[in-house]
Coordinates of C-alpha atoms in Angstrom, one line a residue:
X169 CA -10.8 -11.6 79.7
X170 CA -10.8 -8.0 78.7
X171 CA -7.2 -8.4 77.4
X172 CA -8.4 -11.3 75.4
X173 CA -11.2 -9.1 73.9
X174 CA -8.7 -6.5 72.8
X175 CA -6.7 -9.1 71.0
X176 CA -9.6 -10.3 69.0
X177 CA -10.4 -6.8 68.0
X178 CA -7.5 -6.3 65.6
X179 CA -7.9 -9.9 64.2
X180 CA -11.5 -8.9 63.2
X181 CA -10.4 -5.7 61.8
X182 CA -7.6 -7.4 59.8
X183 CA -10.1 -10.2 58.6
X184 CA -12.7 -7.6 57.8
X185 CA -10.1 -5.7 55.6
X186 CA -9.1 -8.9 53.9
X187 CA -12.7 -9.9 53.2
X188 CA -13.4 -6.4 51.6
X189 CA -10.2 -6.7 49.4
X190 CA -11.3 -10.0 48.2
X191 CA -14.7 -8.8 47.4
X192 CA -13.4 -5.8 45.6
X193 CA -11.3 -7.8 43.5
X194 CA -14.0 -10.2 42.7
X195 CA -16.2 -7.2 41.7
X196 CA -13.4 -5.8 39.6
X197 CA -12.6 -8.8 37.7
X198 CA -16.3 -9.8 37.2
X199 CA -16.9 -6.3 35.8
X200 CA -14.0 -6.4 33.6
X201 CA -15.2 -9.8 32.2
X202 CA -18.6 -8.6 31.8
X203 CA -17.7 -5.6 29.8
X204 CA -15.5 -7.7 27.5
X205 CA -18.2 -10.2 26.9
X206 CA -20.8 -7.4 26.4
X207 CA -18.9 -5.4 23.7
X208 CA -19.6 -5.6 20.0
X209 CA -17.3 -7.8 17.6
X210 CA -14.7 -6.3 15.6
X211 CA -15.1 -3.0 14.0
X212 CA -15.0 -3.1 10.2
X213 CA -13.2 -0.1 8.7
X214 CA -14.5 0.8 5.2
X215 CA -12.0 2.5 2.9
X216 CA -13.3 4.1 -0.2
X217 CA -10.4 4.5 -3.0
X218 CA -10.5 7.6 -4.9
X219 CA -11.9 7.6 -8.4
X220 CA -11.0 9.5 -11.4
X221 CA -13.4 10.1 -14.2
X222 CA -14.0 12.8 -16.7
X223 CA -16.7 14.0 -19.2
X224 CA -16.1 16.3 -22.2
X225 CA -18.9 18.7 -23.1
X226 CA -18.6 20.3 -26.5
X227 CA -20.8 22.9 -28.0
X228 CA -20.7 22.7 -31.9
X229 CA -23.4 24.0 -34.3
X230 CA -23.3 24.9 -37.9
X231 CA -19.6 24.0 -38.3
X232 CA -18.5 26.2 -35.4
X233 CA -16.9 24.8 -32.4
X234 CA -17.5 27.3 -29.6
X235 CA -16.8 25.5 -26.3
X236 CA -14.9 22.5 -24.9
X237 CA -15.4 21.9 -21.2
X238 CA -14.0 19.1 -19.2
X239 CA -16.0 18.1 -16.1
X240 CA -14.5 16.0 -13.3
X241 CA -17.0 13.3 -12.4
X242 CA -14.6 11.6 -9.9
X243 CA -14.5 12.0 -6.2
X244 CA -10.8 13.5 -6.2
X245 CA -9.1 16.6 -7.6
X246 CA -7.4 16.0 -11.0
X247 CA -5.3 17.5 -13.5
X248 CA -6.7 17.4 -17.0
X249 CA -4.9 17.6 -20.4
X250 CA -6.7 17.6 -23.8
X251 CA -5.5 16.5 -27.3
X252 CA -7.4 17.7 -30.3
X253 CA -7.4 15.5 -33.4
X254 CA -8.8 17.0 -36.7
X255 CA -9.8 15.1 -39.7
X256 CA -12.6 14.2 -42.1
X257 CA -14.6 11.0 -42.1
X258 CA -13.9 8.6 -45.2
X259 CA -16.6 6.6 -47.1
X260 CA -16.4 3.8 -44.4
X261 CA -17.0 6.2 -41.4
X262 CA -13.4 6.1 -40.2
X263 CA -11.6 9.3 -39.1
X264 CA -8.7 10.2 -41.6
X265 CA -6.5 12.6 -39.7
X266 CA -5.7 15.9 -41.5
X267 CA -3.9 19.2 -40.6
X268 CA -6.1 22.1 -40.5
X269 CA -4.7 25.6 -40.1
X270 CA -7.6 26.7 -38.0
X271 CA -6.3 24.6 -35.0
X272 CA -2.9 25.9 -35.5
X273 CA -3.4 29.1 -33.6
X274 CA -6.3 28.6 -31.2
X275 CA -7.2 31.3 -28.7
X276 CA -7.2 29.6 -25.3
X277 CA -9.3 30.4 -22.4
X278 CA -7.8 31.4 -19.0
X279 CA -6.1 28.5 -17.2
X280 CA -5.2 26.4 -20.4
X281 CA -1.7 26.3 -21.8
X282 CA -0.6 24.5 -25.0
X283 CA 2.6 22.4 -24.4
X284 CA 5.2 21.4 -26.8
X285 CA 4.1 17.8 -26.6
X286 CA 0.7 18.7 -28.5
X287 CA -1.4 18.6 -25.5
X288 CA -3.4 21.4 -23.9
X289 CA -3.1 21.3 -20.0
X290 CA -5.3 22.9 -17.5
X291 CA -3.0 24.3 -15.0
X292 CA -5.1 24.1 -12.0
X293 CA -6.3 21.1 -10.3
X294 CA -10.0 20.5 -11.0
X295 CA -12.0 19.7 -7.7
X296 CA -14.3 16.6 -7.5
X297 CA -17.4 17.2 -9.5
X298 CA -15.9 20.7 -10.8
X299 CA -15.3 21.8 -14.4
X300 CA -12.6 23.5 -16.4
X301 CA -13.1 26.7 -18.2
X302 CA -13.7 26.2 -21.9
X303 CA -10.5 25.3 -23.7
X304 CA -11.4 27.7 -26.5
X305 CA -11.2 31.5 -25.9
X306 CA -12.9 32.2 -29.2
X307 CA -14.8 30.0 -31.6
X308 CA -13.5 28.0 -34.3
X309 CA -14.9 27.6 -37.8
X310 CA -14.6 24.2 -39.1
X311 CA -13.9 23.5 -42.9
X312 CA -16.4 21.6 -44.9
X313 CA -16.4 18.0 -43.5
X314 CA -13.9 18.6 -40.9
X315 CA -14.4 17.0 -37.5
X316 CA -12.5 17.5 -34.1
X317 CA -12.2 14.6 -31.9
X318 CA -11.4 15.7 -28.2
X319 CA -9.3 13.3 -26.4
X320 CA -9.1 14.2 -22.8
X321 CA -7.0 12.5 -19.9
X322 CA -7.0 13.1 -16.1
X323 CA -4.8 12.1 -13.3
X324 CA -5.1 12.6 -9.6
X325 CA -3.5 16.0 -8.4
X326 CA -2.1 14.3 -5.3
X327 CA 0.6 13.1 -4.7
X328 CA 2.1 16.3 -6.2
X329 CA 4.4 14.4 -8.6
X330 CA 1.7 12.1 -10.0
X331 CA 1.3 14.2 -13.4
X332 CA 5.1 14.5 -13.9
X333 CA 5.5 10.7 -13.5
X334 CA 2.7 9.7 -15.7
X335 CA 2.9 12.7 -18.2
X336 CA 6.3 14.0 -17.9
X337 CA 4.9 17.5 -17.4
X338 CA 3.9 19.4 -14.3
X339 CA 0.7 21.1 -15.2
X340 CA 1.0 23.7 -12.3
X341 CA 4.3 24.6 -13.5
X342 CA 3.3 25.4 -16.9
X343 CA 3.1 29.3 -17.8
X344 CA 1.7 31.2 -20.6
X345 CA -2.0 30.7 -19.8
X346 CA -4.4 33.4 -20.9

C-alpha cells in the first residue's frame, strides 16, 4: 500500500505543475488582452509646416529715408533679399520708375551686400521673429516727388541650397558686406 502511495505522489506533483502552468498561461493571455483593450486608440501626430513671412519697416521723414529693416515674422530661419525701386507718382497715382543718382551709391549696413542682379542680400539667415540690420548705412535724401518702393523676398535657409535653386545666388557666400 505504501508503494501505491509513493506512485501517486509523482502523479500529483506532475498534475499540480500542469495545473499551475495552465493557470499561468490563462493569466498571461488574459492580462495581455486586458492591456490591449484598455489602451487608447490611435495616436495622432500633428506636423506643423514651416511658414515664411516678412515685414518691411521703413523710417522716412521730410524726404529722408533713414532706415529699412526687414523682420522675419515666420517660424523658420530665412534668407532675405531686397530690391529698391525708385520713381515718382503720375497724376493717376501710378509709379513711374525713374533712375535717381542717390540710389546708385548707397552706403550699406553690416551684413548687406549689393549683387550684380540688382538685389541687396542679407548674408546671414534671419532667425524666426528676428530682424535684419537696417539696409541703409546712412540716410538717403529723396529728390522732390521721389518715392522708394521696397520689394523684399525671403526663402527658408534650410536646406542650404534653397536660395541657390530659387534665386541663383548663395547669400551666405556673398562677400563685400560692410
